CSV table of C-alpha atoms in Angstrom, one decimal:
chain,number,residue,atom,x,y,z
A,1,MET,CA,111.9,110.9,128.1
A,2,GLU,CA,111.2,113.8,125.7
A,3,VAL,CA,107.9,113.7,124.1
A,4,THR,CA,106.7,115.7,121.1
A,5,ARG,CA,103.0,115.8,120.4
A,6,GLY,CA,102.3,112.6,122.3
A,7,VAL,CA,105.1,110.6,120.6
A,8,PRO,CA,108.1,109.4,122.2
A,9,GLU,CA,111.3,110.9,120.8
A,10,VAL,CA,112.7,107.3,119.9
A,11,ILE,CA,110.7,104.3,118.9
A,12,ALA,CA,112.7,101.2,118.2
A,13,LEU,CA,112.2,98.5,115.8
A,14,ILE,CA,114.0,95.4,116.8
A,15,TRP,CA,114.5,92.7,114.2
A,16,VAL,CA,115.4,89.6,116.0
A,17,ASN,CA,116.9,86.4,114.4
A,18,THR,CA,116.2,87.6,110.8
A,19,THR,CA,118.2,86.6,107.8
A,20,GLU,CA,120.6,89.0,105.9
A,21,SER,CA,118.6,88.3,102.8
A,22,TRP,CA,115.4,89.7,104.4
A,23,ARG,CA,117.2,92.6,106.0
A,24,HIS,CA,118.3,93.8,102.5
A,25,SER,CA,115.0,92.9,100.7
A,26,HIS,CA,112.9,95.6,99.0
A,27,LEU,CA,110.0,94.7,101.3
A,28,ALA,CA,111.8,95.1,104.4
A,29,HIS,CA,113.3,98.5,103.4
A,30,LEU,CA,109.6,99.6,102.3
A,31,LEU,CA,108.3,98.7,105.7
A,32,ILE,CA,111.1,100.5,107.7
A,33,GLN,CA,111.0,103.6,105.4
A,34,THR,CA,107.2,104.0,105.8
A,35,ILE,CA,107.3,103.6,109.5
A,36,SER,CA,110.3,106.0,109.8
A,37,GLU,CA,108.5,108.7,107.7
A,38,ARG,CA,105.3,108.6,109.5
A,39,LEU,CA,107.1,108.8,112.9
A,40,GLU,CA,109.2,111.6,111.9
A,41,ALA,CA,106.0,113.5,110.6
A,42,GLN,CA,104.7,113.1,114.2
A,43,GLY,CA,108.0,114.5,115.7
A,44,GLY,CA,109.5,111.2,116.6
A,45,ARG,CA,112.3,109.1,115.3
A,46,LEU,CA,112.7,105.3,114.5
A,47,ARG,CA,115.7,103.4,115.6
A,48,THR,CA,116.3,100.2,113.8
A,49,ILE,CA,118.1,97.4,115.7
A,50,TYR,CA,119.1,93.9,114.3
A,51,HIS,CA,119.6,91.4,117.1
A,52,ASN,CA,120.8,87.9,116.5
A,53,GLU,CA,120.5,85.6,119.5
A,54,LEU,CA,122.3,82.6,117.9
A,55,GLU,CA,125.6,84.7,117.8
A,56,GLY,CA,125.1,85.6,121.5
A,57,GLU,CA,124.8,89.3,120.8
A,58,THR,CA,123.8,91.5,123.7
A,59,LEU,CA,120.8,93.6,123.3
A,60,PRO,CA,121.7,97.4,122.9
A,61,ASP,CA,120.9,99.9,125.6
A,62,LEU,CA,117.2,100.8,125.3
A,63,HIS,CA,117.0,103.4,128.0
A,64,ASP,CA,116.1,106.2,125.4
A,65,VAL,CA,113.5,104.2,123.8
A,66,GLY,CA,109.8,105.1,124.6
A,67,ALA,CA,108.0,102.4,122.6
A,68,LEU,CA,109.0,99.3,120.8
A,69,PHE,CA,108.1,97.3,117.5
A,70,VAL,CA,109.4,93.7,117.7
A,71,ALA,CA,109.9,91.8,114.5
A,72,GLY,CA,111.3,88.4,113.6
A,73,ALA,CA,111.6,85.2,115.5
A,74,PRO,CA,112.8,85.7,119.0
A,75,ARG,CA,113.2,82.9,121.6
A,76,SER,CA,110.6,82.7,124.4
A,77,ASP,CA,113.1,84.4,126.9
A,78,PHE,CA,113.7,87.4,124.7
A,79,TRP,CA,110.7,89.3,126.2
A,80,GLU,CA,112.5,89.5,129.6
A,81,LYS,CA,115.2,91.7,128.2
A,82,LEU,CA,112.8,94.5,127.2
A,83,PRO,CA,111.8,97.5,129.2
A,84,GLU,CA,108.7,96.7,131.2
A,85,ASN,CA,106.8,99.8,130.9
A,86,ALA,CA,107.4,100.7,127.2
A,87,PRO,CA,104.4,100.2,124.9
A,88,ARG,CA,105.1,97.4,122.5
A,89,LEU,CA,103.6,96.1,119.2
A,90,ASN,CA,104.7,92.8,117.9
A,91,LEU,CA,105.0,93.2,114.2
A,92,LEU,CA,105.6,90.2,111.8
A,93,CYS,CA,106.8,88.4,114.8
A,94,LYS,CA,106.6,84.9,115.8
A,95,PRO,CA,103.5,84.8,118.2
A,96,TYR,CA,104.4,83.9,121.7
A,97,PRO,CA,102.0,84.1,124.8
A,98,THR,CA,103.2,87.6,126.0
A,99,GLU,CA,101.2,90.6,127.1
A,100,GLY,CA,101.9,92.4,123.8
A,101,SER,CA,99.7,92.5,120.7
A,102,PHE,CA,100.5,91.2,117.3
A,103,LEU,CA,100.1,92.6,113.9
A,104,ASP,CA,101.1,90.0,111.2
A,105,ILE,CA,100.4,88.8,107.7
A,106,ASP,CA,97.8,86.2,107.3
A,107,SER,CA,99.9,83.8,105.3
A,108,LEU,CA,97.5,80.8,105.7
A,109,HIS,CA,95.1,83.0,103.7
A,110,THR,CA,97.7,83.8,101.2
A,111,GLY,CA,98.4,80.1,100.5
A,112,TYR,CA,94.7,79.2,100.5
A,113,ALA,CA,93.9,82.0,97.9
A,114,LEU,CA,96.7,81.1,95.6
A,115,THR,CA,95.8,77.5,95.6
A,116,GLN,CA,92.0,78.4,95.2
A,117,HIS,CA,93.0,80.5,92.1
A,118,LEU,CA,94.5,77.4,90.5
A,119,LEU,CA,91.4,75.4,91.4
A,120,ASP,CA,89.2,77.9,90.0
A,121,HIS,CA,91.2,77.5,86.7
A,122,GLY,CA,90.6,73.9,86.6
A,123,HIS,CA,93.7,72.5,88.2
A,124,ARG,CA,93.6,69.5,90.4
A,125,ARG,CA,97.1,68.3,90.4
A,126,ILE,CA,98.8,71.0,92.2
A,127,ALA,CA,102.2,71.1,93.7
A,128,PHE,CA,103.8,73.3,96.6
A,129,VAL,CA,107.5,74.2,96.4
A,130,SER,CA,109.3,76.0,99.2
A,131,ASN,CA,113.1,76.2,100.0
A,132,SER,CA,112.6,76.1,103.8
A,133,ARG,CA,110.7,73.9,106.3
A,134,LYS,CA,111.5,76.4,109.1
A,135,HIS,CA,110.2,79.7,107.6
A,136,ARG,CA,107.0,80.6,109.5
A,137,SER,CA,105.3,82.4,106.6
A,138,PHE,CA,106.1,79.6,104.1
A,139,ASN,CA,104.8,77.0,106.5
A,140,SER,CA,101.5,78.9,107.0
A,141,ARG,CA,101.3,79.2,103.1
A,142,TYR,CA,101.7,75.4,102.9
A,143,LEU,CA,98.8,75.1,105.5
A,144,GLY,CA,96.7,77.2,103.4
A,145,TYR,CA,97.5,75.2,100.3
A,146,TYR,CA,96.5,71.9,102.1
A,147,ARG,CA,93.3,73.5,103.3
A,148,ALA,CA,92.2,74.6,99.8
A,149,LEU,CA,93.0,71.2,98.5
A,150,ASP,CA,91.2,69.5,101.5
A,151,GLU,CA,87.9,71.4,100.8
A,152,TYR,CA,88.0,69.9,97.3
A,153,GLU,CA,88.6,66.5,98.9
A,154,LEU,CA,92.0,66.4,97.2
A,155,GLU,CA,95.0,64.8,98.8
A,156,PRO,CA,98.4,66.4,97.9
A,157,GLN,CA,100.8,63.8,96.7
A,158,CYS,CA,104.1,63.4,98.5
A,159,ASP,CA,105.8,63.7,95.1
A,160,TRP,CA,104.2,67.1,94.6
A,161,VAL,CA,105.5,68.7,97.8
A,162,ILE,CA,108.9,70.2,98.1
A,163,ARG,CA,110.0,71.7,101.4
A,164,LEU,CA,113.7,71.8,101.9
A,165,SER,CA,115.1,71.0,105.4
A,166,GLN,CA,117.2,73.3,107.4
A,167,PRO,CA,120.0,72.8,110.1
A,168,GLU,CA,118.1,71.7,113.3
A,169,ASP,CA,120.2,74.3,115.5
A,170,MET,CA,119.2,77.3,113.5
A,171,LEU,CA,117.3,80.0,115.3
A,172,VAL,CA,116.6,82.3,112.3
A,173,GLU,CA,114.0,81.5,109.8
A,174,THR,CA,116.5,80.3,107.2
A,175,THR,CA,116.0,79.5,103.6
A,176,ARG,CA,118.1,77.3,101.4
A,177,PRO,CA,119.5,78.7,98.1
A,178,THR,CA,116.6,78.6,95.6
A,179,SER,CA,118.8,76.6,93.2
A,180,ASP,CA,118.5,73.8,95.8
A,181,ILE,CA,115.0,73.1,94.6
A,182,GLU,CA,116.2,71.9,91.2
A,183,LEU,CA,116.8,68.3,91.8
A,184,PRO,CA,113.5,67.5,93.5
A,185,LEU,CA,111.8,69.8,91.0
A,186,ALA,CA,113.4,67.8,88.3
A,187,GLU,CA,112.2,64.5,89.7
A,188,MET,CA,108.6,66.0,90.1
A,189,LEU,CA,108.5,67.3,86.5
A,190,THR,CA,109.7,64.0,84.9
A,191,LEU,CA,107.0,61.8,86.5
A,192,PRO,CA,104.7,60.2,84.0
A,193,LEU,CA,102.4,62.8,82.5
A,194,ALA,CA,99.2,61.5,84.1
A,195,PHE,CA,100.9,61.8,87.6
A,196,ARG,CA,102.7,65.1,87.1
A,197,PRO,CA,101.4,68.3,88.5
A,198,THR,CA,99.8,70.9,86.1
A,199,ALA,CA,100.5,73.8,88.5
A,200,ILE,CA,102.7,74.8,91.3
A,201,VAL,CA,102.2,77.2,94.3
A,202,ALA,CA,105.7,78.6,95.0
A,203,ALA,CA,106.4,79.9,98.5
A,204,ASN,CA,107.4,83.3,97.2
A,205,ASP,CA,108.5,85.0,94.0
A,206,TRP,CA,112.2,84.1,94.3
A,207,VAL,CA,111.1,80.4,94.3
A,208,ALA,CA,108.8,81.0,91.4
A,209,ALA,CA,111.7,82.7,89.6
A,210,ALA,CA,113.9,79.5,90.1
A,211,ILE,CA,110.9,77.4,88.8
A,212,TYR,CA,110.9,79.6,85.7
A,213,GLN,CA,114.7,79.1,85.2
A,214,TYR,CA,114.5,75.4,85.5
A,215,ALA,CA,111.4,75.1,83.2
A,216,HIS,CA,113.2,77.2,80.5
A,217,ARG,CA,116.2,74.9,80.6
A,218,ALA,CA,114.0,71.7,80.7
A,219,GLY,CA,111.9,72.8,77.8
A,220,VAL,CA,108.8,73.1,80.0
A,221,LYS,CA,106.5,75.9,78.9
A,222,ILE,CA,104.8,78.2,81.3
A,223,PRO,CA,101.8,78.3,81.4
A,224,GLU,CA,101.2,75.9,78.5
A,225,ASP,CA,102.8,72.9,80.3
A,226,LEU,CA,102.9,74.2,83.9
A,227,SER,CA,101.1,77.0,85.7
A,228,VAL,CA,103.0,78.7,88.4
A,229,VAL,CA,102.0,81.2,91.0
A,230,GLY,CA,104.3,83.1,93.6
A,231,CYS,CA,103.8,85.4,96.5
A,232,ASP,CA,104.9,88.9,97.5
A,233,ASN,CA,104.7,90.8,94.1
A,234,ASP,CA,108.4,91.7,94.5
A,235,PRO,CA,109.1,94.3,91.7
A,236,GLY,CA,112.7,93.0,91.6
A,237,ILE,CA,111.3,89.8,90.2
A,238,CYS,CA,107.9,90.2,88.9
A,239,ASP,CA,109.0,93.2,86.6
A,240,PHE,CA,111.4,90.8,84.7
A,241,LEU,CA,109.6,87.3,84.6
A,242,LYS,CA,107.9,86.3,81.3
A,243,PRO,CA,105.2,85.4,81.1
A,244,ALA,CA,104.1,87.8,83.9
A,245,LEU,CA,103.8,85.9,87.1
A,246,THR,CA,100.5,85.6,88.9
A,247,THR,CA,101.3,86.4,92.6
A,248,PHE,CA,99.9,87.8,95.9
A,249,SER,CA,100.6,91.3,96.9
A,250,ILE,CA,101.0,92.4,100.4
A,251,SER,CA,100.9,96.2,100.8
A,252,TYR,CA,103.7,96.8,103.1
A,253,ILE,CA,102.9,100.5,103.1
A,254,GLU,CA,99.4,99.9,104.4
A,255,LEU,CA,100.8,97.4,106.9
A,256,ALA,CA,103.3,99.9,108.1
A,257,ASN,CA,100.7,102.7,108.4
A,258,ASP,CA,98.4,100.4,110.4
A,259,ALA,CA,101.3,99.5,112.7
A,260,VAL,CA,102.1,103.2,113.3
A,261,ASP,CA,98.4,104.2,113.9
A,262,TRP,CA,98.2,101.2,116.5
A,263,MET,CA,101.5,102.2,118.1
A,264,LEU,CA,100.6,105.8,118.5
A,265,SER,CA,97.2,104.8,120.1
A,266,LEU,CA,99.1,102.6,122.6
A,267,VAL,CA,101.5,105.4,123.4
A,268,ASN,CA,98.6,107.8,124.0
A,269,GLY,CA,96.8,105.3,126.3
A,270,LYS,CA,93.8,105.0,123.8
A,271,PRO,CA,94.6,101.7,122.2
A,272,LEU,CA,92.5,101.1,118.9
A,273,LEU,CA,91.7,97.5,119.9
A,274,SER,CA,91.3,95.8,123.3
A,275,GLN,CA,94.6,94.4,124.5
A,276,PRO,CA,96.3,92.0,123.9
A,277,VAL,CA,95.1,91.0,120.4
A,278,MET,CA,96.4,89.5,117.2
A,279,MET,CA,95.3,91.1,114.0
A,280,GLN,CA,96.2,89.5,110.7
A,281,PHE,CA,96.7,91.7,107.6
A,282,ARG,CA,95.5,90.4,104.2
A,283,GLY,CA,96.6,91.4,100.7
A,284,GLU,CA,95.2,90.7,97.3
A,285,LEU,CA,95.9,88.2,94.4
A,286,ILE,CA,97.4,89.8,91.2
A,287,ALA,CA,96.3,87.5,88.2
A,288,ARG,CA,98.7,87.9,85.4
A,289,ASP,CA,99.8,85.4,82.6
A,290,SER,CA,101.5,82.4,84.4
A,291,VAL,CA,98.2,80.4,84.9
A,292,ARG,CA,96.4,78.5,82.1
A,293,HIS,CA,92.8,77.7,82.3
A,294,LEU,CA,92.2,73.9,82.2
A,295,SER,CA,88.9,72.4,81.3
A,296,GLU,CA,87.0,70.4,84.1
A,297,THR,CA,87.5,67.3,82.0
């Protein structure tokens, strides 16, 4: 294996069982581009591989790969297919008890912070809307939402939680079309006024955009009638929504740079952290115009 300045000539990023929509998303491209540019600056090269176990795909030959990033939602037997001696960092990857370390986003904190923002603005009837029950990040955001309410001794009502089901045999973290939330959303927003949520935590900005679209057609004003928060700060959405969406921003550039720094430390035998370890990356809340401040009364 050729090595340039302590960096393997080829480092692979394997996306396992990820959706087509995620592969083509702005955030995924930003992550890949940043990692690739950092490695090229060090004399290495990133090889990106998309692998779908559900379709019975064979993992490509990895004999030329000197180190591995693994991302996505691999099955528990996936790790047996990887080169034993190649340094590995699991990046945005479903945690399994393996010898590798994990760098992930603290999605539970994200859901908690968004819900806490609504609580700080006087909201107590807060809903959660997601177009997937299988998506790991969405589920963690839901747990964060639940924790924030629990600290206020508030119970989320069943009518205020929308989490769409997925086919049981799906391996990938699938999401339903955001338009599928409209029927349960209509039922929620036509509850008697005293039992209707005043705010919604959307699982991501795409779901928030779907809520905006439905609210506009239904004559529900944001934020006067309904406050909405999203997640990801996706410029393809947030640049166009009016009023401007309050959301949670994850710096994928920072995340990518941290991942490369960690990987290079593993490659050079001087790990930044004792191994194995799981490190969770946090972002920041971006307050805009989609949340109304309610009085405590």
